[in-house]
mmCIF file of C-alpha atoms in Angstrom:
data_model
loop_
_atom_site.group_PDB
_atom_site.id
_atom_site.type_symbol
_atom_site.label_atom_id
_atom_site.label_comp_id
_atom_site.label_asym_id
_atom_site.label_seq_id
_atom_site.Cartn_x
_atom_site.Cartn_y
_atom_site.Cartn_z
ATOM 1 C CA MET Q 6 0.000 0.000 0.000
ATOM 2 C CA PHE Q 7 2.755 2.469 0.876
ATOM 3 C CA SER Q 8 4.511 1.685 -2.348
ATOM 4 C CA SER Q 9 1.451 2.671 -4.380
ATOM 5 C CA VAL Q 10 1.198 6.034 -2.529
ATOM 6 C CA LYS Q 11 4.901 6.589 -2.993
ATOM 7 C CA LYS Q 12 4.611 5.823 -6.722
ATOM 8 C CA TYR Q 13 1.599 8.180 -7.049
ATOM 9 C CA PHE Q 14 3.518 11.156 -5.554
ATOM 10 C CA SER Q 15 6.729 10.400 -7.427
ATOM 11 C CA ASP Q 16 4.842 10.356 -10.736
ATOM 12 C CA ARG Q 17 3.275 13.753 -9.945
ATOM 13 C CA LYS Q 18 6.277 15.339 -8.191
ATOM 14 C CA ARG Q 19 6.700 18.137 -10.735
ATOM 15 C CA THR Q 20 2.988 19.037 -10.689
ATOM 16 C CA ILE Q 21 2.887 19.046 -6.881
ATOM 17 C CA LEU Q 22 5.999 21.265 -6.657
ATOM 18 C CA SER Q 23 4.598 23.669 -9.237
ATOM 19 C CA ALA Q 24 1.259 23.914 -7.434
ATOM 20 C CA THR Q 25 2.974 24.391 -4.058
ATOM 21 C CA ALA Q 26 5.238 27.151 -5.461
ATOM 22 C CA PHE Q 27 2.255 28.897 -7.074
ATOM 23 C CA ILE Q 28 0.149 28.774 -3.897
ATOM 24 C CA GLY Q 29 3.079 29.927 -1.701
ATOM 25 C CA GLY Q 30 3.969 32.747 -4.097
ATOM 26 C CA THR Q 31 0.364 33.892 -4.240
ATOM 27 C CA TYR Q 32 0.184 33.860 -0.430
ATOM 28 C CA LEU Q 33 3.385 35.922 -0.079
ATOM 29 C CA ALA Q 34 2.349 38.380 -2.805
ATOM 30 C CA GLY Q 35 -1.035 38.864 -1.119
ATOM 31 C CA HIS Q 36 0.542 39.639 2.252
ATOM 32 C CA TYR Q 37 3.020 42.021 0.625
ATOM 33 C CA ALA Q 38 0.177 43.846 -1.135
ATOM 34 C CA LEU Q 39 -1.812 44.078 2.104
ATOM 35 C CA ARG Q 40 1.189 45.567 3.942
ATOM 36 C CA ARG Q 41 1.749 48.127 1.209
ATOM 37 C CA LEU Q 42 -1.936 49.104 1.192
ATOM 38 C CA GLU Q 43 -1.846 49.532 4.981
ATOM 39 C CA GLU Q 44 1.244 51.764 4.711
ATOM 40 C CA MET Q 45 -0.437 53.871 2.037
ATOM 41 C CA ARG Q 46 -3.561 54.207 4.184
ATOM 42 C CA GLU Q 47 -1.501 55.329 7.184
ATOM 43 C CA LYS Q 48 0.347 57.869 5.050
ATOM 44 C CA LEU Q 49 -2.923 59.292 3.729
ATOM 45 C CA VAL Q 50 -4.268 59.611 7.270
ATOM 46 C CA GLU Q 51 -1.061 61.390 8.378
ATOM 47 C CA ASP Q 52 -1.237 63.766 5.409
ATOM 48 C CA LYS Q 53 -4.870 64.555 6.133
ATOM 49 C CA THR Q 54 -4.080 65.226 9.797
ATOM 50 C CA ALA Q 55 -1.139 67.449 8.843
ATOM 51 C CA LYS Q 56 -3.334 69.488 6.482
ATOM 52 C CA GLU Q 57 -5.992 69.893 9.166
ATOM 53 C CA ASN Q 58 -3.376 71.013 11.682
ATOM 54 C CA GLN Q 59 -1.912 73.424 9.158
ATOM 55 C CA ALA Q 60 -5.332 74.941 8.639
ATOM 56 C CA LEU Q 61 -5.598 75.568 12.393
ATOM 57 C CA VAL Q 62 -2.214 77.296 12.745
ATOM 58 C CA PRO Q 63 -3.371 80.817 11.728
ATOM 59 C CA ALA Q 64 -6.412 80.668 14.009
ATOM 60 C CA PHE Q 65 -4.422 79.458 17.018
ATOM 61 C CA GLY Q 66 -1.538 81.797 16.203
ATOM 62 C CA ASN Q 67 -3.807 84.828 16.331
ATOM 63 C CA GLN Q 68 -5.374 83.669 19.598
ATOM 64 C CA ILE Q 69 -1.960 83.137 21.164
ATOM 65 C CA LEU Q 70 -0.784 86.567 20.068
ATOM 66 C CA GLU Q 71 -3.934 88.193 21.406
ATOM 67 C CA GLN Q 72 -4.105 86.405 24.761
ATOM 68 C CA LEU Q 73 -0.438 86.151 25.720
ATOM 69 C CA ASP Q 74 2.003 88.999 26.083
ATOM 70 C CA VAL Q 75 4.447 87.457 23.627
ATOM 71 C CA GLU Q 76 6.142 90.725 22.811
ATOM 72 C CA ALA Q 77 7.058 91.433 26.437
ATOM 73 C CA LEU Q 78 8.372 87.894 26.862
ATOM 74 C CA THR Q 79 10.493 88.295 23.752
ATOM 75 C CA LEU Q 80 11.914 91.581 25.021
ATOM 76 C CA ASP Q 81 12.744 89.953 28.358
ATOM 77 C CA ILE Q 82 14.503 87.075 26.640
ATOM 78 C CA GLN Q 83 16.442 89.463 24.415
ATOM 79 C CA TYR Q 84 17.370 91.631 27.379
ATOM 80 C CA TYR Q 85 18.598 88.795 29.570
ATOM 81 C CA GLY Q 86 20.342 87.099 26.646
ATOM 82 C CA LYS Q 87 22.518 90.123 25.785
ATOM 83 C CA PRO Q 88 25.915 90.439 27.422
ATOM 84 C CA ARG Q 89 25.841 93.368 29.783
ATOM 85 C CA PRO Q 90 28.734 95.393 31.112
ATOM 86 C CA PRO Q 91 29.623 94.753 34.733
ATOM 87 C CA PRO Q 92 27.746 96.923 37.207
ATOM 88 C CA PRO Q 93 29.503 100.138 38.075
ATOM 89 C CA GLN Q 94 31.639 99.943 41.166
ATOM 90 C CA PRO Q 95 30.477 102.421 43.759
ATOM 91 C CA SER Q 96 33.121 104.941 44.511
ATOM 92 C CA PRO Q 97 34.260 104.988 48.097
ATOM 93 C CA PRO Q 98 32.578 107.727 50.057
ATOM 94 C CA PRO Q 99 34.668 110.788 50.631
ATOM 95 C CA PRO Q 100 36.222 110.825 54.046
ATOM 96 C CA ARG Q 101 34.139 112.837 56.383
ATOM 97 C CA ALA Q 102 34.086 113.188 60.013
ATOM 98 C CA LEU Q 103 31.198 111.408 61.625
ATOM 99 C CA SER Q 104 30.109 112.607 64.915
ATOM 100 C CA PRO Q 105 29.188 110.037 67.530
ATOM 101 C CA GLU Q 106 25.635 111.301 67.354
ATOM 102 C CA SER Q 107 25.332 110.346 63.648
ATOM 103 C CA SER Q 108 21.872 109.056 62.861
ATOM 104 C CA VAL Q 109 22.885 107.055 59.775
ATOM 105 C CA PRO Q 110 22.601 103.348 60.596
ATOM 106 C CA ALA Q 111 25.235 100.956 59.312
ATOM 107 C CA GLY Q 112 24.468 99.456 55.887
ATOM 108 C CA SER Q 113 22.071 102.184 54.731
ATOM 109 C CA PRO Q 114 22.843 103.837 51.371
ATOM 110 C CA ILE Q 115 24.705 107.074 51.314
ATOM 111 C CA PRO Q 116 22.424 110.002 50.473
ATOM 112 C CA GLY Q 117 22.757 110.943 46.794
ATOM 113 C CA GLN Q 118 24.054 107.500 45.724
ATOM 114 C CA ALA Q 119 21.743 105.072 43.899
ATOM 115 C CA SER Q 120 21.388 101.576 45.272
ATOM 116 C CA ASN Q 121 21.786 98.429 43.147
ATOM 117 C CA TYR Q 122 18.017 97.942 43.155
ATOM 118 C CA ASP Q 123 17.468 101.458 41.772
ATOM 119 C CA LEU Q 124 20.029 100.870 39.003
ATOM 120 C CA LEU Q 125 18.442 97.552 38.005
ATOM 121 C CA ALA Q 126 14.892 98.920 38.070
ATOM 122 C CA SER Q 127 15.812 101.931 35.941
ATOM 123 C CA SER Q 128 17.659 99.798 33.364
ATOM 124 C CA VAL Q 129 14.671 97.434 33.014
ATOM 125 C CA GLN Q 130 12.269 100.376 32.664
ATOM 126 C CA ASP Q 131 14.502 102.002 30.050
ATOM 127 C CA HIS Q 132 14.668 98.735 28.130
ATOM 128 C CA THR Q 133 10.919 98.189 28.070
ATOM 129 C CA ARG Q 134 10.287 101.794 26.994
ATOM 130 C CA ASP Q 135 12.542 101.480 23.941
ATOM 131 C CA ALA Q 136 10.335 103.043 21.249
ATOM 132 C CA THR Q 137 12.820 102.465 18.425
ATOM 133 C CA ALA Q 138 12.358 98.696 18.398
ATOM 134 C CA GLU Q 139 9.787 97.513 15.861
ATOM 135 C CA SER Q 140 7.226 95.054 17.146
ATOM 136 C CA TRP Q 141 7.795 91.619 15.605
ATOM 137 C CA VAL Q 142 4.205 90.782 16.446
ATOM 138 C CA LYS Q 143 2.995 93.525 14.122
ATOM 139 C CA GLU Q 144 5.351 92.297 11.404
ATOM 140 C CA PHE Q 145 4.089 88.739 11.860
ATOM 141 C CA SER Q 146 0.418 89.700 11.764
ATOM 142 C CA THR Q 147 0.851 91.842 8.626
ATOM 143 C CA SER Q 148 2.724 89.058 6.819
ATOM 144 C CA GLN Q 149 -0.175 86.637 7.516
ATOM 145 C CA ILE Q 150 -2.653 88.816 5.599
#
């Protein structure tokens, strides 16, 4: 009995191999095609999402510019990013005779001399009042139109 089965398959060996190769090739080609179709679908979804997000950029950009003080933040970043000269060294006070009844406590600023806080506050106020700087927000909003 086994010899007859063996003879049957040996007589049809070429046909069986051809059919097996065709079925295997078809299976592999089908899976390859499915993978490629899935990749194309994902790419289309990503492109659609990117276009939708791009359409929202001007609307959100205007809201951000209106609701946040972006210009002041930019000026602060520019101010603190610039190298600044070292603070001026206070000159030693002129020698003067202090009477024992002097009412100036130790550590208080000398009258007529600005403290470090006053110098810092005035430099920040001068920087924020700079009228010569053009607003980049205005430039940005006019270029969007």
